[in-house]
PDB file of N, CA and C in Angstrom:
ATOM      1  N   MET A   1      45.763 -89.767  53.765  1.00 53.00           N
ATOM      2  CA  MET A   1      44.400 -89.563  54.258  1.00 53.00           C
ATOM      3  C   MET A   1      44.484 -89.164  55.731  1.00 53.00           C
ATOM      4  N   ASP A   2      43.798 -88.112  56.067  1.00 55.00           N
ATOM      5  CA  ASP A   2      43.817 -87.581  57.429  1.00 55.00           C
ATOM      6  C   ASP A   2      42.824 -88.358  58.293  1.00 55.00           C
ATOM      7  N   LYS A   3      43.079 -88.425  59.592  1.00 54.00           N
ATOM      8  CA  LYS A   3      42.167 -89.134  60.482  1.00 54.00           C
ATOM      9  C   LYS A   3      40.787 -88.496  60.517  1.00 54.00           C
ATOM     10  N   SER A   4      40.687 -87.200  60.360  1.00 56.00           N
ATOM     11  CA  SER A   4      39.396 -86.518  60.421  1.00 56.00           C
ATOM     12  C   SER A   4      38.548 -86.806  59.194  1.00 56.00           C
ATOM     13  N   ASP A   5      39.171 -87.318  58.101  1.00 57.00           N
ATOM     14  CA  ASP A   5      38.422 -87.616  56.884  1.00 57.00           C
ATOM     15  C   ASP A   5      37.804 -89.009  56.907  1.00 57.00           C
ATOM     16  N   SER A   6      38.249 -89.874  57.765  1.00 56.00           N
ATOM     17  CA  SER A   6      37.749 -91.241  57.759  1.00 56.00           C
ATOM     18  C   SER A   6      36.346 -91.290  58.396  1.00 56.00           C
ATOM     19  N   PRO A   7      35.495 -92.210  57.902  1.00 55.00           N
ATOM     20  CA  PRO A   7      34.137 -92.298  58.465  1.00 55.00           C
ATOM     21  C   PRO A   7      34.123 -92.741  59.917  1.00 55.00           C
ATOM     22  N   GLU A   8      35.150 -93.434  60.358  1.00 53.00           N
ATOM     23  CA  GLU A   8      35.189 -93.907  61.732  1.00 53.00           C
ATOM     24  C   GLU A   8      35.714 -92.850  62.684  1.00 53.00           C
ATOM     25  N   SER A   9      36.132 -91.720  62.132  1.00 55.00           N
ATOM     26  CA  SER A   9      36.757 -90.718  62.984  1.00 55.00           C
ATOM     27  C   SER A   9      35.795 -90.154  64.025  1.00 55.00           C
ATOM     28  N   GLY A  10      34.497 -90.074  63.702  1.00 57.00           N
ATOM     29  CA  GLY A  10      33.532 -89.545  64.664  1.00 57.00           C
ATOM     30  C   GLY A  10      33.409 -90.443  65.876  1.00 57.00           C
ATOM     31  N   ALA A  11      33.235 -91.743  65.624  1.00 57.00           N
ATOM     32  CA  ALA A  11      33.104 -92.688  66.726  1.00 57.00           C
ATOM     33  C   ALA A  11      34.417 -92.802  67.485  1.00 57.00           C
ATOM     34  N   ALA A  12      35.523 -92.824  66.737  1.00 57.00           N
ATOM     35  CA  ALA A  12      36.827 -92.937  67.378  1.00 57.00           C
ATOM     36  C   ALA A  12      37.128 -91.679  68.190  1.00 57.00           C
ATOM     37  N   ALA A  13      36.757 -90.528  67.641  1.00 55.00           N
ATOM     38  CA  ALA A  13      37.019 -89.282  68.359  1.00 55.00           C
ATOM     39  C   ALA A  13      36.195 -89.224  69.634  1.00 55.00           C
ATOM     40  N   ALA A  14      34.947 -89.702  69.556  1.00 55.00           N
ATOM     41  CA  ALA A  14      34.101 -89.693  70.741  1.00 55.00           C
ATOM     42  C   ALA A  14      34.643 -90.629  71.802  1.00 55.00           C
ATOM     43  N   ALA A  15      35.181 -91.767  71.342  1.00 57.00           N
ATOM     44  CA  ALA A  15      35.724 -92.732  72.290  1.00 57.00           C
ATOM     45  C   ALA A  15      37.017 -92.236  72.909  1.00 57.00           C
ATOM     46  N   THR A  16      37.803 -91.499  72.128  1.00 58.00           N
ATOM     47  CA  THR A  16      39.100 -91.063  72.644  1.00 58.00           C
ATOM     48  C   THR A  16      39.017 -89.752  73.409  1.00 58.00           C
ATOM     49  N   THR A  17      37.981 -88.961  73.158  1.00 58.00           N
ATOM     50  CA  THR A  17      37.902 -87.685  73.878  1.00 58.00           C
ATOM     51  C   THR A  17      37.397 -87.876  75.296  1.00 58.00           C
ATOM     52  N   GLY A  18      36.843 -89.049  75.586  1.00 57.00           N
ATOM     53  CA  GLY A  18      36.435 -89.312  76.957  1.00 57.00           C
ATOM     54  C   GLY A  18      35.101 -88.677  77.310  1.00 57.00           C
ATOM     55  N   THR A  19      34.174 -88.619  76.369  1.00 56.00           N
ATOM     56  CA  THR A  19      32.851 -88.075  76.692  1.00 56.00           C
ATOM     57  C   THR A  19      32.148 -89.034  77.635  1.00 56.00           C
ATOM     58  N   ASP A  20      31.634 -88.499  78.696  1.00 55.00           N
ATOM     59  CA  ASP A  20      30.958 -89.301  79.701  1.00 55.00           C
ATOM     60  C   ASP A  20      29.467 -89.267  79.419  1.00 55.00           C
ATOM     61  N   LYS A  21      28.786 -90.403  79.513  1.00 54.00           N
ATOM     62  CA  LYS A  21      27.359 -90.456  79.215  1.00 54.00           C
ATOM     63  C   LYS A  21      26.527 -89.692  80.233  1.00 54.00           C
ATOM     64  N   SER A  22      27.007 -89.556  81.443  1.00 55.00           N
ATOM     65  CA  SER A  22      26.232 -88.853  82.460  1.00 55.00           C
ATOM     66  C   SER A  22      26.144 -87.360  82.165  1.00 55.00           C
ATOM     67  N   THR A  23      27.110 -86.821  81.415  1.00 57.00           N
ATOM     68  CA  THR A  23      27.060 -85.404  81.071  1.00 57.00           C
ATOM     69  C   THR A  23      26.458 -85.175  79.690  1.00 57.00           C
ATOM     70  N   ASP A  24      26.154 -86.255  78.969  1.00 57.00           N
ATOM     71  CA  ASP A  24      25.562 -86.129  77.641  1.00 57.00           C
ATOM     72  C   ASP A  24      24.131 -85.605  77.796  1.00 57.00           C
ATOM     73  N   LYS A  25      23.767 -84.621  76.974  1.00 60.00           N
ATOM     74  CA  LYS A  25      22.443 -83.990  77.088  1.00 60.00           C
ATOM     75  C   LYS A  25      21.313 -84.961  76.725  1.00 60.00           C
ATOM     76  N   SER A  26      21.561 -85.885  75.783  1.00 63.00           N
ATOM     77  CA  SER A  26      20.492 -86.772  75.336  1.00 63.00           C
ATOM     78  C   SER A  26      20.107 -87.799  76.401  1.00 63.00           C
ATOM     79  N   THR A  27      21.009 -88.168  77.269  1.00 68.00           N
ATOM     80  CA  THR A  27      20.688 -89.174  78.285  1.00 68.00           C
ATOM     81  C   THR A  27      20.536 -88.567  79.675  1.00 68.00           C
ATOM     82  N   ALA A  28      20.702 -87.276  79.798  1.00 70.00           N
ATOM     83  CA  ALA A  28      20.588 -86.644  81.117  1.00 70.00           C
ATOM     84  C   ALA A  28      19.129 -86.656  81.565  1.00 70.00           C
ATOM     85  N   ALA A  29      18.916 -86.728  82.851  1.00 72.00           N
ATOM     86  CA  ALA A  29      17.566 -86.712  83.407  1.00 72.00           C
ATOM     87  C   ALA A  29      16.935 -85.340  83.169  1.00 72.00           C
ATOM     88  N   PRO A  30      15.617 -85.308  82.927  1.00 68.00           N
ATOM     89  CA  PRO A  30      14.964 -84.012  82.716  1.00 68.00           C
ATOM     90  C   PRO A  30      15.010 -83.174  83.994  1.00 68.00           C
ATOM     91  N   PRO A  31      14.971 -81.869  83.854  1.00 71.00           N
ATOM     92  CA  PRO A  31      15.003 -81.028  85.047  1.00 71.00           C
ATOM     93  C   PRO A  31      13.750 -81.242  85.890  1.00 71.00           C
ATOM     94  N   PRO A  32      13.843 -81.054  87.183  1.00 74.00           N
ATOM     95  CA  PRO A  32      12.663 -81.245  88.032  1.00 74.00           C
ATOM     96  C   PRO A  32      11.581 -80.224  87.688  1.00 74.00           C
ATOM     97  N   MET A  33      10.333 -80.618  87.931  1.00 74.00           N
ATOM     98  CA  MET A  33       9.217 -79.725  87.604  1.00 74.00           C
ATOM     99  C   MET A  33       9.266 -78.492  88.503  1.00 74.00           C
ATOM    100  N   GLN A  34       8.970 -77.358  87.910  1.00 73.00           N
ATOM    101  CA  GLN A  34       8.963 -76.132  88.691  1.00 73.00           C
ATOM    102  C   GLN A  34       7.621 -75.985  89.388  1.00 73.00           C
ATOM    103  N   ARG A  35       7.662 -75.388  90.536  1.00 71.00           N
ATOM    104  CA  ARG A  35       6.451 -75.208  91.312  1.00 71.00           C
ATOM    105  C   ARG A  35       5.598 -74.099  90.712  1.00 71.00           C
ATOM    106  N   ALA A  36       4.306 -74.341  90.618  1.00 66.00           N
ATOM    107  CA  ALA A  36       3.393 -73.348  90.054  1.00 66.00           C
ATOM    108  C   ALA A  36       3.149 -72.248  91.091  1.00 66.00           C
ATOM    109  N   PRO A  37       2.848 -71.042  90.644  1.00 66.00           N
ATOM    110  CA  PRO A  37       2.525 -69.974  91.589  1.00 66.00           C
ATOM    111  C   PRO A  37       1.305 -70.329  92.431  1.00 66.00           C
ATOM    112  N   ALA A  38       1.227 -69.754  93.609  1.00 68.00           N
ATOM    113  CA  ALA A  38       0.123 -70.047  94.523  1.00 68.00           C
ATOM    114  C   ALA A  38      -1.201 -69.666  93.871  1.00 68.00           C
ATOM    115  N   GLY A  39      -2.192 -70.543  94.003  1.00 64.00           N
ATOM    116  CA  GLY A  39      -3.520 -70.273  93.467  1.00 64.00           C
ATOM    117  C   GLY A  39      -3.721 -70.767  92.044  1.00 64.00           C
ATOM    118  N   THR A  40      -2.656 -71.060  91.330  1.00 62.00           N
ATOM    119  CA  THR A  40      -2.799 -71.500  89.936  1.00 62.00           C
ATOM    120  C   THR A  40      -3.469 -72.855  89.873  1.00 62.00           C
ATOM    121  N   PHE A  41      -3.028 -73.775  90.701  1.00 59.00           N
ATOM    122  CA  PHE A  41      -3.579 -75.129  90.678  1.00 59.00           C
ATOM    123  C   PHE A  41      -5.060 -75.116  91.032  1.00 59.00           C
ATOM    124  N   LYS A  42      -5.414 -74.318  92.021  1.00 58.00           N
ATOM    125  CA  LYS A  42      -6.803 -74.260  92.453  1.00 58.00           C
ATOM    126  C   LYS A  42      -7.689 -73.712  91.329  1.00 58.00           C
ATOM    127  N   ALA A  43      -7.217 -72.697  90.628  1.00 55.00           N
ATOM    128  CA  ALA A  43      -8.001 -72.117  89.536  1.00 55.00           C
ATOM    129  C   ALA A  43      -8.165 -73.124  88.403  1.00 55.00           C
ATOM    130  N   ASN A  44      -7.085 -73.832  88.066  1.00 56.00           N
ATOM    131  CA  ASN A  44      -7.182 -74.824  86.999  1.00 56.00           C
ATOM    132  C   ASN A  44      -8.108 -75.963  87.392  1.00 56.00           C
ATOM    133  N   THR A  45      -8.038 -76.393  88.632  1.00 63.00           N
ATOM    134  CA  THR A  45      -8.898 -77.469  89.097  1.00 63.00           C
ATOM    135  C   THR A  45     -10.352 -77.036  89.050  1.00 63.00           C
ATOM    136  N   SER A  46     -10.612 -75.813  89.445  1.00 66.00           N
ATOM    137  CA  SER A  46     -11.975 -75.301  89.418  1.00 66.00           C
ATOM    138  C   SER A  46     -12.503 -75.241  87.996  1.00 66.00           C
ATOM    139  N   ALA A  47     -11.677 -74.784  87.062  1.00 64.00           N
ATOM    140  CA  ALA A  47     -12.102 -74.706  85.664  1.00 64.00           C
ATOM    141  C   ALA A  47     -12.346 -76.102  85.107  1.00 64.00           C
ATOM    142  N   ALA A  48     -11.483 -77.048  85.459  1.00 64.00           N
ATOM    143  CA  ALA A  48     -11.649 -78.419  84.979  1.00 64.00           C
ATOM    144  C   ALA A  48     -12.918 -79.030  85.558  1.00 64.00           C
ATOM    145  N   ARG A  49     -13.167 -78.752  86.842  1.00 66.00           N
ATOM    146  CA  ARG A  49     -14.361 -79.285  87.478  1.00 66.00           C
ATOM    147  C   ARG A  49     -15.613 -78.704  86.826  1.00 66.00           C
ATOM    148  N   GLN A  50     -15.575 -77.409  86.510  1.00 66.00           N
ATOM    149  CA  GLN A  50     -16.722 -76.766  85.888  1.00 66.00           C
ATOM    150  C   GLN A  50     -16.977 -77.349  84.499  1.00 66.00           C
ATOM    151  N   THR A  51     -15.921 -77.572  83.729  1.00 68.00           N
ATOM    152  CA  THR A  51     -16.078 -78.156  82.394  1.00 68.00           C
ATOM    153  C   THR A  51     -16.631 -79.567  82.503  1.00 68.00           C
ATOM    154  N   SER A  52     -16.107 -80.347  83.427  1.00 78.00           N
ATOM    155  CA  SER A  52     -16.575 -81.712  83.605  1.00 78.00           C
ATOM    156  C   SER A  52     -18.033 -81.718  84.023  1.00 78.00           C
ATOM    157  N   SER A  53     -18.407 -80.814  84.894  1.00 84.00           N
ATOM    158  CA  SER A  53     -19.779 -80.741  85.366  1.00 84.00           C
ATOM    159  C   SER A  53     -20.716 -80.369  84.230  1.00 84.00           C
ATOM    160  N   SER A  54     -20.324 -79.407  83.395  1.00 85.00           N
ATOM    161  CA  SER A  54     -21.193 -79.003  82.296  1.00 85.00           C
ATOM    162  C   SER A  54     -21.310 -80.121  81.262  1.00 85.00           C
ATOM    163  N   CYS A  55     -20.217 -80.867  81.042  1.00 87.00           N
ATOM    164  CA  CYS A  55     -20.278 -81.999  80.113  1.00 87.00           C
ATOM    165  C   CYS A  55     -21.193 -83.089  80.666  1.00 87.00           C
ATOM    166  N   GLN A  56     -21.107 -83.303  81.960  1.00 90.00           N
ATOM    167  CA  GLN A  56     -21.947 -84.318  82.581  1.00 90.00           C
ATOM    168  C   GLN A  56     -23.411 -83.899  82.504  1.00 90.00           C
ATOM    169  N   THR A  57     -23.692 -82.617  82.739  1.00 91.00           N
ATOM    170  CA  THR A  57     -25.058 -82.121  82.649  1.00 91.00           C
ATOM    171  C   THR A  57     -25.587 -82.280  81.230  1.00 91.00           C
ATOM    172  N   LEU A  58     -24.765 -81.976  80.252  1.00 92.00           N
ATOM    173  CA  LEU A  58     -25.160 -82.118  78.853  1.00 92.00           C
ATOM    174  C   LEU A  58     -25.460 -83.579  78.530  1.00 92.00           C
ATOM    175  N   ALA A  59     -24.643 -84.482  79.020  1.00 93.00           N
ATOM    176  CA  ALA A  59     -24.865 -85.910  78.768  1.00 93.00           C
ATOM    177  C   ALA A  59     -26.172 -86.379  79.397  1.00 93.00           C
ATOM    178  N   VAL A  60     -26.455 -85.916  80.606  1.00 95.00           N
ATOM    179  CA  VAL A  60     -27.702 -86.299  81.274  1.00 95.00           C
ATOM    180  C   VAL A  60     -28.898 -85.739  80.515  1.00 95.00           C
ATOM    181  N   MET A  61     -28.801 -84.494  80.070  1.00 96.00           N
ATOM    182  CA  MET A  61     -29.899 -83.884  79.314  1.00 96.00           C
ATOM    183  C   MET A  61     -30.147 -84.632  78.000  1.00 96.00           C
ATOM    184  N   LEU A  62     -29.080 -84.973  77.306  1.00 97.00           N
ATOM    185  CA  LEU A  62     -29.238 -85.716  76.052  1.00 97.00           C
ATOM    186  C   LEU A  62     -29.831 -87.100  76.304  1.00 97.00           C
ATOM    187  N   GLY A  63     -29.428 -87.732  77.390  1.00 97.00           N
ATOM    188  CA  GLY A  63     -29.992 -89.033  77.748  1.00 97.00           C
ATOM    189  C   GLY A  63     -31.479 -88.929  78.049  1.00 97.00           C
ATOM    190  N   LEU A  64     -31.863 -87.914  78.794  1.00 98.00           N
ATOM    191  CA  LEU A  64     -33.282 -87.723  79.099  1.00 98.00           C
ATOM    192  C   LEU A  64     -34.079 -87.403  77.843  1.00 98.00           C
ATOM    193  N   LEU A  65     -33.518 -86.597  76.967  1.00 98.00           N
ATOM    194  CA  LEU A  65     -34.186 -86.272  75.705  1.00 98.00           C
ATOM    195  C   LEU A  65     -34.394 -87.526  74.868  1.00 98.00           C
ATOM    196  N   TRP A  66     -33.378 -88.383  74.812  1.00 98.00           N
ATOM    197  CA  TRP A  66     -33.497 -89.638  74.075  1.00 98.00           C
ATOM    198  C   TRP A  66     -34.569 -90.533  74.688  1.00 98.00           C
ATOM    199  N   LEU A  67     -34.610 -90.605  76.015  1.00 98.00           N
ATOM    200  CA  LEU A  67     -35.600 -91.437  76.703  1.00 98.00           C
ATOM    201  C   LEU A  67     -37.010 -90.928  76.459  1.00 98.00           C
ATOM    202  N   ILE A  68     -37.209 -89.613  76.555  1.00 98.00           N
ATOM    203  CA  ILE A  68     -38.528 -89.026  76.308  1.00 98.00           C
ATOM    204  C   ILE A  68     -38.952 -89.275  74.865  1.00 98.00           C
ATOM    205  N   THR A  69     -38.027 -89.135  73.930  1.00 99.00           N
ATOM    206  CA  THR A  69     -38.331 -89.388  72.516  1.00 99.00           C
ATOM    207  C   THR A  69     -38.735 -90.838  72.314  1.00 99.00           C
ATOM    208  N   LEU A  70     -38.042 -91.747  72.951  1.00 98.00           N
ATOM    209  CA  LEU A  70     -38.361 -93.165  72.840  1.00 98.00           C
ATOM    210  C   LEU A  70     -39.755 -93.463  73.386  1.00 98.00           C
ATOM    211  N   VAL A  71     -40.068 -92.917  74.545  1.00 98.00           N
ATOM    212  CA  VAL A  71     -41.384 -93.148  75.157  1.00 98.00           C
ATOM    213  C   VAL A  71     -42.487 -92.557  74.285  1.00 98.00           C
ATOM    214  N   LEU A  72     -42.285 -91.334  73.802  1.00 98.00           N
ATOM    215  CA  LEU A  72     -43.306 -90.709  72.954  1.00 98.00           C
ATOM    216  C   LEU A  72     -43.500 -91.470  71.648  1.00 98.00           C
ATOM    217  N   THR A  73     -42.431 -92.021  71.112  1.00 98.00           N
ATOM    218  CA  THR A  73     -42.538 -92.819  69.885  1.00 98.00           C
ATOM    219  C   THR A  73     -43.405 -94.047  70.126  1.00 98.00           C
ATOM    220  N   PHE A  74     -43.181 -94.739  71.232  1.00 98.00           N
ATOM    221  CA  PHE A  74     -43.993 -95.922  71.522  1.00 98.00           C
ATOM    222  C   PHE A  74     -45.442 -95.551  71.815  1.00 98.00           C
ATOM    223  N   VAL A  75     -45.676 -94.449  72.505  1.00 98.00           N
ATOM    224  CA  VAL A  75     -47.049 -94.005  72.774  1.00 98.00           C
ATOM    225  C   VAL A  75     -47.752 -93.679  71.465  1.00 98.00           C
ATOM    226  N   LEU A  76     -47.089 -92.987  70.578  1.00 98.00           N
ATOM    227  CA  LEU A  76     -47.664 -92.646  69.278  1.00 98.00           C
ATOM    228  C   LEU A  76     -47.947 -93.914  68.465  1.00 98.00           C
ATOM    229  N   LEU A  77     -47.017 -94.859  68.513  1.00 98.00           N
ATOM    230  CA  LEU A  77     -47.207 -96.124  67.799  1.00 98.00           C
ATOM    231  C   LEU A  77     -48.426 -96.873  68.329  1.00 98.00           C
ATOM    232  N   ILE A  78     -48.604 -96.910  69.643  1.00 97.00           N
ATOM    233  CA  ILE A  78     -49.749 -97.590  70.244  1.00 97.00           C
ATOM    234  C   ILE A  78     -51.049 -96.885  69.859  1.00 97.00           C
ATOM    235  N   LEU A  79     -51.056 -95.546  69.872  1.00 97.00           N
ATOM    236  CA  LEU A  79     -52.263 -94.814  69.485  1.00 97.00           C
ATOM    237  C   LEU A  79     -52.626 -95.058  68.021  1.00 97.00           C
ATOM    238  N   VAL A  80     -51.661 -95.058  67.155  1.00 96.00           N
ATOM    239  CA  VAL A  80     -51.918 -95.306  65.732  1.00 96.00           C
ATOM    240  C   VAL A  80     -52.476 -96.709  65.547  1.00 96.00           C
ATOM    241  N   MET A  81     -51.887 -97.685  66.216  1.00 95.00           N
ATOM    242  CA  MET A  81     -52.390 -99.061  66.111  1.00 95.00           C
ATOM    243  C   MET A  81     -53.827 -99.150  66.637  1.00 95.00           C
ATOM    244  N   PHE A  82     -54.099 -98.451  67.731  1.00 94.00           N
ATOM    245  CA  PHE A  82     -55.447 -98.471  68.303  1.00 94.00           C
ATOM    246  C   PHE A  82     -56.463 -97.902  67.313  1.00 94.00           C
ATOM    247  N   PHE A  83     -56.137 -96.748  66.716  1.00 92.00           N
ATOM    248  CA  PHE A  83     -57.083 -96.131  65.773  1.00 92.00           C
ATOM    249  C   PHE A  83     -57.209 -96.945  64.493  1.00 92.00           C
ATOM    250  N   VAL A  84     -56.143 -97.573  64.052  1.00 93.00           N
ATOM    251  CA  VAL A  84     -56.235 -98.438  62.861  1.00 93.00           C
ATOM    252  C   VAL A  84     -57.127 -99.632  63.150  1.00 93.00           C
ATOM    253  N   LEU A  85     -56.994-100.227  64.331  1.00 91.00           N
ATOM    254  CA  LEU A  85     -57.838-101.362  64.689  1.00 91.00           C
ATOM    255  C   LEU A  85     -59.297-100.939  64.846  1.00 91.00           C
ATOM    256  N   GLN A  86     -59.542 -99.754  65.390  1.00 90.00           N
ATOM    257  CA  GLN A  86     -60.907 -99.261  65.539  1.00 90.00           C
ATOM    258  C   GLN A  86     -61.551 -99.063  64.166  1.00 90.00           C
ATOM    259  N   ARG A  87     -60.789 -98.523  63.233  1.00 88.00           N
ATOM    260  CA  ARG A  87     -61.312 -98.294  61.894  1.00 88.00           C
ATOM    261  C   ARG A  87     -61.614 -99.638  61.210  1.00 88.00           C
ATOM    262  N   GLU A  88     -60.752-100.637  61.432  1.00 86.00           N
ATOM    263  CA  GLU A  88     -60.987-101.966  60.843  1.00 86.00           C
ATOM    264  C   GLU A  88     -62.255-102.579  61.416  1.00 86.00           C
ATOM    265  N   ARG A  89     -62.499-102.417  62.698  1.00 84.00           N
ATOM    266  CA  ARG A  89     -63.705-102.969  63.320  1.00 84.00           C
ATOM    267  C   ARG A  89     -64.960-102.267  62.811  1.00 84.00           C
ATOM    268  N   GLY A  90     -64.856-100.938  62.651  1.00 80.00           N
ATOM    269  CA  GLY A  90     -66.014-100.173  62.178  1.00 80.00           C
ATOM    270  C   GLY A  90     -66.339-100.469  60.725  1.00 80.00           C
ATOM    271  N   ALA A  91     -65.362-100.871  59.940  1.00 71.00           N
ATOM    272  CA  ALA A  91     -65.575-101.163  58.528  1.00 71.00           C
ATOM    273  C   ALA A  91     -66.307-102.484  58.351  1.00 71.00           C
ATOM    274  N   ARG A  92     -66.227-103.388  59.307  1.00 64.00           N
ATOM    275  CA  ARG A  92     -66.883-104.700  59.177  1.00 64.00           C
ATOM    276  C   ARG A  92     -68.341-104.644  59.434  1.00 64.00           C
TER     277      ARG A  92
END
């Protein structure tokens, strides 16, 4: 049986070949981040700010719409109750 055929040959070969962990690709530190071209960051920030602003505006509009709907519902409920009570009084 040849040494290369044994199941332990991979681990033994790695141990005997002297592979250093610092040069191993799986444990090496990632490369440093590359610098973006001038103006790229500013454009992305502006686009992000614009999206955030439009989302915030939409949220405020939806909140106001919900509040107006709530107020109108209560006003309508009060008017209906008032007219129902008036009709009950007139029937007596």
